[in-house]
Amino acid sequence: MLIEVIELHRQIIEHSGGALGIRDLGALESALAQPHMTFGGEE
């Protein structure tokens, strides 16, 4: 999923302008992992 998000970001920047690159790869990975976290032993 990380690769897809980075590619989507590249396409948006290409279309609308802005700077390429990821400021904090760890934060992006953490945000992408949030839906997979569990609560009370359940996903």
PDB file of C-alpha atoms in Angstrom:
ATOM      1  CA  MET A   1       0.000   0.000   0.000  1.00  0.00           C
ATOM      2  CA  LEU A   2       2.908   2.359   0.686  1.00  0.00           C
ATOM      3  CA  ILE A   3       4.065   2.224  -2.933  1.00  0.00           C
ATOM      4  CA  GLU A   4       0.541   3.032  -4.160  1.00  0.00           C
ATOM      5  CA  VAL A   5       0.253   6.054  -1.860  1.00  0.00           C
ATOM      6  CA  ILE A   6       3.643   7.393  -2.955  1.00  0.00           C
ATOM      7  CA  GLU A   7       2.647   6.944  -6.622  1.00  0.00           C
ATOM      8  CA  LEU A   8      -0.668   8.720  -6.036  1.00  0.00           C
ATOM      9  CA  HIS A   9       1.227  11.581  -4.375  1.00  0.00           C
ATOM     10  CA  ARG A  10       3.574  11.799  -7.377  1.00  0.00           C
ATOM     11  CA  GLN A  11       0.628  11.970  -9.783  1.00  0.00           C
ATOM     12  CA  ILE A  12      -1.116  14.687  -7.769  1.00  0.00           C
ATOM     13  CA  ILE A  13       2.068  16.769  -7.590  1.00  0.00           C
ATOM     14  CA  GLU A  14       2.640  16.297 -11.322  1.00  0.00           C
ATOM     15  CA  HIS A  15      -0.898  17.517 -12.035  1.00  0.00           C
ATOM     16  CA  SER A  16      -1.204  20.359  -9.529  1.00  0.00           C
ATOM     17  CA  GLY A  17       2.381  21.363  -8.789  1.00  0.00           C
ATOM     18  CA  GLY A  18       4.384  21.281  -5.615  1.00  0.00           C
ATOM     19  CA  ALA A  19       7.419  19.537  -4.236  1.00  0.00           C
ATOM     20  CA  LEU A  20       8.060  15.840  -4.633  1.00  0.00           C
ATOM     21  CA  GLY A  21       9.341  13.835  -1.722  1.00  0.00           C
ATOM     22  CA  ILE A  22       8.156  12.492   1.591  1.00  0.00           C
ATOM     23  CA  ARG A  23       8.908  14.606   4.659  1.00  0.00           C
ATOM     24  CA  ASP A  24       8.569  11.786   7.189  1.00  0.00           C
ATOM     25  CA  LEU A  25       8.360   8.266   5.786  1.00  0.00           C
ATOM     26  CA  GLY A  26       7.888   6.811   9.270  1.00  0.00           C
ATOM     27  CA  ALA A  27       4.834   9.005   9.891  1.00  0.00           C
ATOM     28  CA  LEU A  28       3.349   7.970   6.544  1.00  0.00           C
ATOM     29  CA  GLU A  29       3.893   4.297   7.331  1.00  0.00           C
ATOM     30  CA  SER A  30       2.314   4.796  10.757  1.00  0.00           C
ATOM     31  CA  ALA A  31      -0.734   6.520   9.262  1.00  0.00           C
ATOM     32  CA  LEU A  32      -1.181   3.711   6.759  1.00  0.00           C
ATOM     33  CA  ALA A  33      -0.956   1.123   9.537  1.00  0.00           C
ATOM     34  CA  GLN A  34      -3.688   2.736  11.666  1.00  0.00           C
ATOM     35  CA  PRO A  35      -6.607   0.886  10.013  1.00  0.00           C
ATOM     36  CA  HIS A  36      -4.810  -2.400  10.765  1.00  0.00           C
ATOM     37  CA  MET A  37      -4.358  -1.766  14.474  1.00  0.00           C
ATOM     38  CA  THR A  38      -6.422  -3.650  17.020  1.00  0.00           C
ATOM     39  CA  PHE A  39      -8.499  -2.684  20.032  1.00  0.00           C
ATOM     40  CA  GLY A  40      -9.367  -5.170  22.737  1.00  0.00           C
ATOM     41  CA  GLY A  41      -7.734  -7.954  20.760  1.00  0.00           C
ATOM     42  CA  GLU A  42      -9.927  -7.360  17.715  1.00  0.00           C
ATOM     43  CA  GLU A  43      -9.075  -5.756  14.395  1.00  0.00           C
TER      44      GLU A  43
END
